[in-house]
Structure formats: C-alpha cells, structure tokens
XYZ file of C-alpha atoms in Angstrom:
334
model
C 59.803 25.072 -31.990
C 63.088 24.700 -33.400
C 65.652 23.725 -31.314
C 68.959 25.534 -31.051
C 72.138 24.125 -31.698
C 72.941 24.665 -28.107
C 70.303 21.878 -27.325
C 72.190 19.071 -28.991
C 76.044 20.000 -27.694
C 77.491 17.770 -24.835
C 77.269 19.745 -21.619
C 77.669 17.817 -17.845
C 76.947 21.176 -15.742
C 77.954 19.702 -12.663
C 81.018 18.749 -14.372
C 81.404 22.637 -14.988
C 80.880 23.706 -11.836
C 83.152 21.472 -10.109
C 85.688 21.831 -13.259
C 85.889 26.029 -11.558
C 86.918 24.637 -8.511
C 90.561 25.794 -9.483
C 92.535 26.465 -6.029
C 94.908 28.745 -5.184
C 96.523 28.300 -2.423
C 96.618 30.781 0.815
C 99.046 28.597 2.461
C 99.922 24.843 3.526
C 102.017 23.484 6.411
C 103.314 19.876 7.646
C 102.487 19.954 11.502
C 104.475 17.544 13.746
C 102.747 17.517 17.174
C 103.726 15.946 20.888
C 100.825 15.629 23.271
C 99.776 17.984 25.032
C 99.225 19.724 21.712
C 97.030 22.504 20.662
C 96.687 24.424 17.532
C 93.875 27.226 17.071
C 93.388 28.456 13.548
C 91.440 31.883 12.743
C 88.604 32.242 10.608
C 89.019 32.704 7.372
C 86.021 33.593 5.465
C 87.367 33.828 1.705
C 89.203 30.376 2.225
C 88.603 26.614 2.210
C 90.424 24.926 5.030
C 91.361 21.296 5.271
C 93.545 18.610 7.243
C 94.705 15.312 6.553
C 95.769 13.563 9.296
C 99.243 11.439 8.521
C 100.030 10.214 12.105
C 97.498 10.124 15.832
C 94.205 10.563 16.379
C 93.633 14.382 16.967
C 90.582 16.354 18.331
C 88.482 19.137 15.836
C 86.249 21.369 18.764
C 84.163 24.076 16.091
C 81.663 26.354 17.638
C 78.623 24.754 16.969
C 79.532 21.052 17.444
C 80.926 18.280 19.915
C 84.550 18.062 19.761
C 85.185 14.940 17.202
C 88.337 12.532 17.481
C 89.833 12.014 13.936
C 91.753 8.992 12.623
C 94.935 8.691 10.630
C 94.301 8.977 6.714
C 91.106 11.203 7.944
C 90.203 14.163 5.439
C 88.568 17.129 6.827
C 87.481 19.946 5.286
C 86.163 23.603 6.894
C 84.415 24.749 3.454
C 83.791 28.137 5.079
C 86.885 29.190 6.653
C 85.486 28.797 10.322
C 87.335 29.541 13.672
C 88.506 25.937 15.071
C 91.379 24.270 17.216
C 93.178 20.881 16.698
C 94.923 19.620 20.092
C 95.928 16.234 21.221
C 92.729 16.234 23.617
C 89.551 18.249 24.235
C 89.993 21.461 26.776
C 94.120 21.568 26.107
C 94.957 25.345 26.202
C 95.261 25.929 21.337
C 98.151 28.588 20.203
C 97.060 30.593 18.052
C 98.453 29.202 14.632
C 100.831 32.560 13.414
C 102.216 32.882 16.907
C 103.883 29.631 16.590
C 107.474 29.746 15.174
C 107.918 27.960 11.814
C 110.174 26.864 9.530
C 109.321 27.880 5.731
C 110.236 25.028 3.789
C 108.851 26.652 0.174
C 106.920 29.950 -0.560
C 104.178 28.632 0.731
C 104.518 25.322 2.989
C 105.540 25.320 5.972
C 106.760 23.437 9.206
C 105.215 23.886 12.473
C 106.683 21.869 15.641
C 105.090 22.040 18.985
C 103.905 20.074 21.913
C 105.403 18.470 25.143
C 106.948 14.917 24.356
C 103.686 12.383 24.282
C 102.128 10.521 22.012
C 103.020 12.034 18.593
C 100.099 13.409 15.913
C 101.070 14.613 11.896
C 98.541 16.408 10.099
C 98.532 18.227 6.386
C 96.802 21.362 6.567
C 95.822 24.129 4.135
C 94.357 27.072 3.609
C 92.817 27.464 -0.007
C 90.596 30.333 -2.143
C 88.234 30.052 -4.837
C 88.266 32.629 -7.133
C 85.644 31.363 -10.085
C 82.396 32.645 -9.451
C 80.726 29.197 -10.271
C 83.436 27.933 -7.386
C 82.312 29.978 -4.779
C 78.154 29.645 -5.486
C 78.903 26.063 -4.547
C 81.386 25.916 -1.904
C 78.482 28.446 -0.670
C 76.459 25.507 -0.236
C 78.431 23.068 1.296
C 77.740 22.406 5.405
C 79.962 24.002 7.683
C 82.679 20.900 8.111
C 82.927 17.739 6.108
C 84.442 14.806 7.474
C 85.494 12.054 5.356
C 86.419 9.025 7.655
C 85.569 6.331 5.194
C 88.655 5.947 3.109
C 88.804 2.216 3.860
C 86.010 1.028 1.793
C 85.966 0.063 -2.028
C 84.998 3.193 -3.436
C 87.173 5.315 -1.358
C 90.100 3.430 -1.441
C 92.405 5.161 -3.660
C 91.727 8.409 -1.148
C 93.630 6.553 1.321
C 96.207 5.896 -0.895
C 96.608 9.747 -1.938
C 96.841 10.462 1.575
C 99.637 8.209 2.102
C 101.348 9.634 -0.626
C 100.546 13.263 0.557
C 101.981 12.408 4.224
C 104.869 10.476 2.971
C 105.554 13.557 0.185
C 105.129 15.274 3.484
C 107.565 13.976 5.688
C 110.845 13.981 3.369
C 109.831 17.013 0.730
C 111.827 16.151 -2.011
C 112.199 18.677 -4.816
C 108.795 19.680 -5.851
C 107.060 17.867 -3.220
C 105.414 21.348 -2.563
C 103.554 21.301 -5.983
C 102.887 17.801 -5.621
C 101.482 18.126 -1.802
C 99.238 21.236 -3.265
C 97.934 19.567 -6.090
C 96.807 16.531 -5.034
C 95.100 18.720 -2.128
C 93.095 20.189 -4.975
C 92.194 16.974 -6.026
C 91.254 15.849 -2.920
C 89.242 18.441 -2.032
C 86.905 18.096 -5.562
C 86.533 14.074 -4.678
C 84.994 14.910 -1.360
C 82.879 17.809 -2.694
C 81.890 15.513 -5.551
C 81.273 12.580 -2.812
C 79.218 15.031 -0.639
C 77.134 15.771 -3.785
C 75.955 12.197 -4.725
C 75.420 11.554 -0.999
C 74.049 14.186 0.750
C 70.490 14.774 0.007
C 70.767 18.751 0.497
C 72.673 18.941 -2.794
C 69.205 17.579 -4.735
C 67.792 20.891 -4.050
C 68.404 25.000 -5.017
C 71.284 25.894 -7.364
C 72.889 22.620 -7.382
C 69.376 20.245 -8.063
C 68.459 22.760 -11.520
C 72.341 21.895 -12.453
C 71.577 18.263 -12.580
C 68.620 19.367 -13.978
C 68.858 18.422 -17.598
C 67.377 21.609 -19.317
C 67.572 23.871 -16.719
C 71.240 23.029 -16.106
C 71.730 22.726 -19.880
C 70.711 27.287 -19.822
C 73.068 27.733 -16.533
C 76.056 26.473 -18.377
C 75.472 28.558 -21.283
C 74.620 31.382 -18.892
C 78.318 31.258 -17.489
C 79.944 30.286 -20.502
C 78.618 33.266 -22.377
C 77.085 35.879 -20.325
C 77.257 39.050 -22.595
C 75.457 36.776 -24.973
C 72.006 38.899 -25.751
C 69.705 36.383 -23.735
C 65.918 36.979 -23.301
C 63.878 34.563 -21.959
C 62.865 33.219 -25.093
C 66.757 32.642 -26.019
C 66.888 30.754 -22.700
C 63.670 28.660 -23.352
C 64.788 27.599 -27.419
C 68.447 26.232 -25.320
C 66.370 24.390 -22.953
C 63.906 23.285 -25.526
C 60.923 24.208 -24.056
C 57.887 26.905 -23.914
C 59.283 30.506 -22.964
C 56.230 30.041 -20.029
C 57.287 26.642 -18.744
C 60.683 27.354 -18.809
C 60.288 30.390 -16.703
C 58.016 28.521 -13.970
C 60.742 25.933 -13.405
C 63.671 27.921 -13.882
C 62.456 29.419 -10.471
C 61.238 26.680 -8.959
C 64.411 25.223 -9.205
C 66.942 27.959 -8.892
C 64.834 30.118 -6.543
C 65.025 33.322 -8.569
C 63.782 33.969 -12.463
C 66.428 33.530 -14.809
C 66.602 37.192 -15.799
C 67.373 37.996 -12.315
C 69.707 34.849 -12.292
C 71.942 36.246 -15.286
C 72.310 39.759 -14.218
C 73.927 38.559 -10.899
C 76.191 36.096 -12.494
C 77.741 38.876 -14.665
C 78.009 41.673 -12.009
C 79.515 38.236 -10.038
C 82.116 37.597 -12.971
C 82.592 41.531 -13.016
C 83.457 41.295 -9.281
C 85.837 38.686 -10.262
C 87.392 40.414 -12.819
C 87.505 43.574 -11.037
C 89.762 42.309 -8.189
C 92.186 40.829 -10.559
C 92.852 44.806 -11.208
C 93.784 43.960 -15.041
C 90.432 45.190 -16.487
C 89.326 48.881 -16.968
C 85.645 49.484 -16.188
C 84.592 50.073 -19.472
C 85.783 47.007 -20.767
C 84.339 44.505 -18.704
C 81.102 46.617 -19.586
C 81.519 46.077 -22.879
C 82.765 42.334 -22.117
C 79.645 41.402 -20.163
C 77.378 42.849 -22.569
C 76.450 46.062 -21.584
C 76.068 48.965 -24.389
C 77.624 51.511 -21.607
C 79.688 52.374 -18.944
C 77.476 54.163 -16.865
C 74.453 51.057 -17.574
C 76.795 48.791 -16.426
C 77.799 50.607 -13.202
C 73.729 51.355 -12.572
C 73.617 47.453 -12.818
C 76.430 46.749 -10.372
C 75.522 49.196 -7.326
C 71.904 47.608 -7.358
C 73.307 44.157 -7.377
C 76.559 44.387 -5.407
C 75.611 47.488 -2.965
C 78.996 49.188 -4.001
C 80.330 51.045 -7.083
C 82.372 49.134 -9.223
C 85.240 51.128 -8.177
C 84.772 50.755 -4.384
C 85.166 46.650 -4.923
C 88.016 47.065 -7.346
C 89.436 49.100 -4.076
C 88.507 46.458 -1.548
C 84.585 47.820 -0.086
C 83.006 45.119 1.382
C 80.266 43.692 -1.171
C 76.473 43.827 0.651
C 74.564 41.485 -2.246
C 71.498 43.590 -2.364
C 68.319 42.040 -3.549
C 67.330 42.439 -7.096
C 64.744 45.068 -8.120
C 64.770 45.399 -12.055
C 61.503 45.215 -13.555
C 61.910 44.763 -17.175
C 63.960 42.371 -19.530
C 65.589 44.579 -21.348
C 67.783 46.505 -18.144
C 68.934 42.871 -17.098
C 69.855 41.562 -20.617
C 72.040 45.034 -20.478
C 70.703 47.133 -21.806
C-alpha cells in the first residue's frame, strides 16, 4: 500500500490535544482569609476550578472525600466544576462565595476579605472554561480533584516558583498583573494535566492511550484538523498505514467506538462549538463540516446531540444520544 503523505508529517497528538486547552476565564479572585474562615463555592459544571495557596494551610471538604489540609505553594485543581468549601478548619460554618462582598480590582479579578482575626490563609482561585472540543474530551477524563503537593522536588521546581510569582503578582497587582495572574494560571493548569498524564496510569487507556498511540493517534489528529475532509475507512487506514481491517479492529479497541462513529461525533461536537459562538449560519457549518446539505446535516446532529441544531444555538441542554448510523456513507456526510 502506498502510504499517504499524511503518514510522514510531524504530528505529537497529545501535544494537540493539550495545545486546545486554550482558557477563558469565568473569573479569578485574590482571597485574604482570618481564621475562622470559610468559603463555599457552587458547582460549576462547564468550568475548571483551581486554587493556589500563597499563605496557611487551608482545608478542601468535596462530597465524596476526607477533608484534605493543603500547604502553601499547593496547586489544586476541581477539573469538573464540583460543589466544595475552603475554611481555616474542617466543620467551620462556608459563605457561600457571591454572598461575600468584594472588591473588583479588574474585569475579572477580584478581592474577597473575610474571617475573624486568627491565623491568616491567601489563596489564588479561578474559575476557567474550555471551549475546544478536543479540550473538553480530555478534561472529561481527568479525576474529580487533582492535588499537586509536590512542587519541592527537581522536576517540579519551577511550579513553585510560578506560584510565588502568581501570589506575589497577587498581593501588589501592578498594572497588568491581571493578565499576568490569568496566564500563568493557564499554564499551570496544562503542567499539571500534562503531569497527571505521564503519571497516572488511567490516562494509558480510552481516548487518551489511542492518542499516544502512534497510528491511531496519527488518524485522530487528522480527524480534528480536517473533519469535512471526505474520510472512509480506507482514507483513515492509508494515514495510519495499515490494512483498512486492522485498522478498524484497533481503532475500537483503543478508542472504544469505530472510527466512523468517532468522526461523525467530533463534527456535530465542533458544530456545537461553533454554534454557541452564534457567528455561523446553519448552512454554513453544514457545508464547513462536510455535509452536501442542510437538512443531512441537521438529520446528523439530532441523532448525535438529542437536540436540533437550533435548540443548542438557543441554549437546550445537549442529551449525547448513542450513535445508530449503519452505513459509511451517512457518517462521512453524506
């Protein structure tokens, strides 16, 4: 078989997927704290929530697991948007975070002061959304909290030093120190996600395993670089140089779905996307995905997404339906 060009062009698709993990923010605030402290923060199921602590040793209580005492230059991250409270000790009555007053030191960074007088704690917290559809398959698979308290060894050390710099940025907010609080954040938040990856043995398996994967990944990047490309399985087989027969075997195996399947939910996924940014008309991200209609294109969507391409544009709650089409041809778009 000849290969295609696609086979020989430098691709790290882990690289990709955490290269979509482009933030923007919901909000970030510099807490000051005085025990007895307590801070409750809502769910937040679109969003990303994380902490650094600058100053104490607070207390994270999360349904679901012991309360866990925290150290300063401690990173924490809620991947999922979870209910939780901070306080200065387990059981201390939490305020609900928007019913504490605040000062708004930039569009979107702000103060909160609270507490009675003790011992004094100084966290960095923010609330963050992914909007890439690549971003949120994989902060999909992340566990519910991830702690980084290692900052102190070798290959963590220059974390500790960001976190300095983030709670000293913090503490005096010079000009722009928003931007550079909020960016480093991002940063921050990729290095742990990266960390969790090379660590944790969960992220050897499912969508993230066939990314590191070297054919199998190699067809997922091209897959989300070009999905209105007219792919068949054969087309998907030549870029992972290999039979159209084993290709198909392992692209399940590893991925957990076959790839046709796989590319018709990444583009009604990227038509989601698209759709909530509000600057597309229907027919064009049709035509921009690859479909040869309108009306194929909406057929595709309400199997996939359980709503009409309209009713997500408008805000209806997507129910991910499983996937039912049983020929090629409808998935490649037809």
């Amino acid at each position: 078989m000849n290969a295609s060009p696609d086979v020989w062009s430098p691709i790290d698709p882990l690289g990709e997927a955490l290269h979509s993990l482009r933030m923007s923010g919901a909000f970030y605030c510099r807490s000051e704290f005085t025990a007895p402290w307590g801070l409750a923060l809502p769910a937040m199921p679109q969003c990303l929530m994380l902490h650094v602590v600058t100053e104490g040793e607070p207390w994270l209580e999360i349904e679901g697991r012991p309360p866990l005492q925290l150290q300063p230059f401690d990173l924490l991250l809620v991947p999922h948007g979870q209910g939780h409270s901070l306080s200065s000790r387990p059981g201390v009555l939490a305020a609900p975070l928007f019913d504490l007053p605040r000062e708004y030191a930039a569009e979107r960074y702000e103060i909160i002061r609270q507490g009675g007088g003790g011992a004094a704690t100084g966290l960095v917290c923010g609330a963050v959304r992914f909007d890439h559809p690549a971003a949120q398959r994989l902060i999909a698979l992340l566990p519910p909290v991830i702690h980084v308290s290692d900052a102190q060894s070798p290959s963590m050390q220059w974390v500790r030093s960001t976190l300095q710099f983030i709670a000293n940025e913090a503490r005096d907010l010079r000009p722009g120190g928003e931007t550079v609080i909020t960016r480093l954040a991002d940063i921050l938040v990729i290095q742990v996600i990266r960390t969790w990856i090379e660590r944790d043995p969960a992220a050897q398996t499912g969508w993230l395993g066939a990314l590191q994967d070297r054919q199998i990944g190699r067809v997922i990047v091209q897959i989300h670089r070009d999905p209105a490309r007219n792919w068949t399985l054969a087309s998907m087989a030549q870029v992972a140089a290999m039979s159209r027969s084993a290709f198909a075997a392992r692209f399940a195996e590893r991925v957990g779905e076959p790839a046709m399947h796989y590319l018709a939910r990444w583009r009604m996924h990227v038509a989601l996307t698209w759709l909530r940014e509000g600057d597309h008309a229907i027919a064009d991200i049709a035509d921009r995905l690859g479909y040869q209609s309108e009306a194929a294109f909406n057929r595709a969507f309400k199997r996939i997404m359980g709503v009409t391409p309209g009713a997500a544009r408008n805000g209806a709650s997507v129910l991910e339906a499983g996937y039912s089409v049983g020929d090629e041809d409808e998935a490649a778009g037809a």
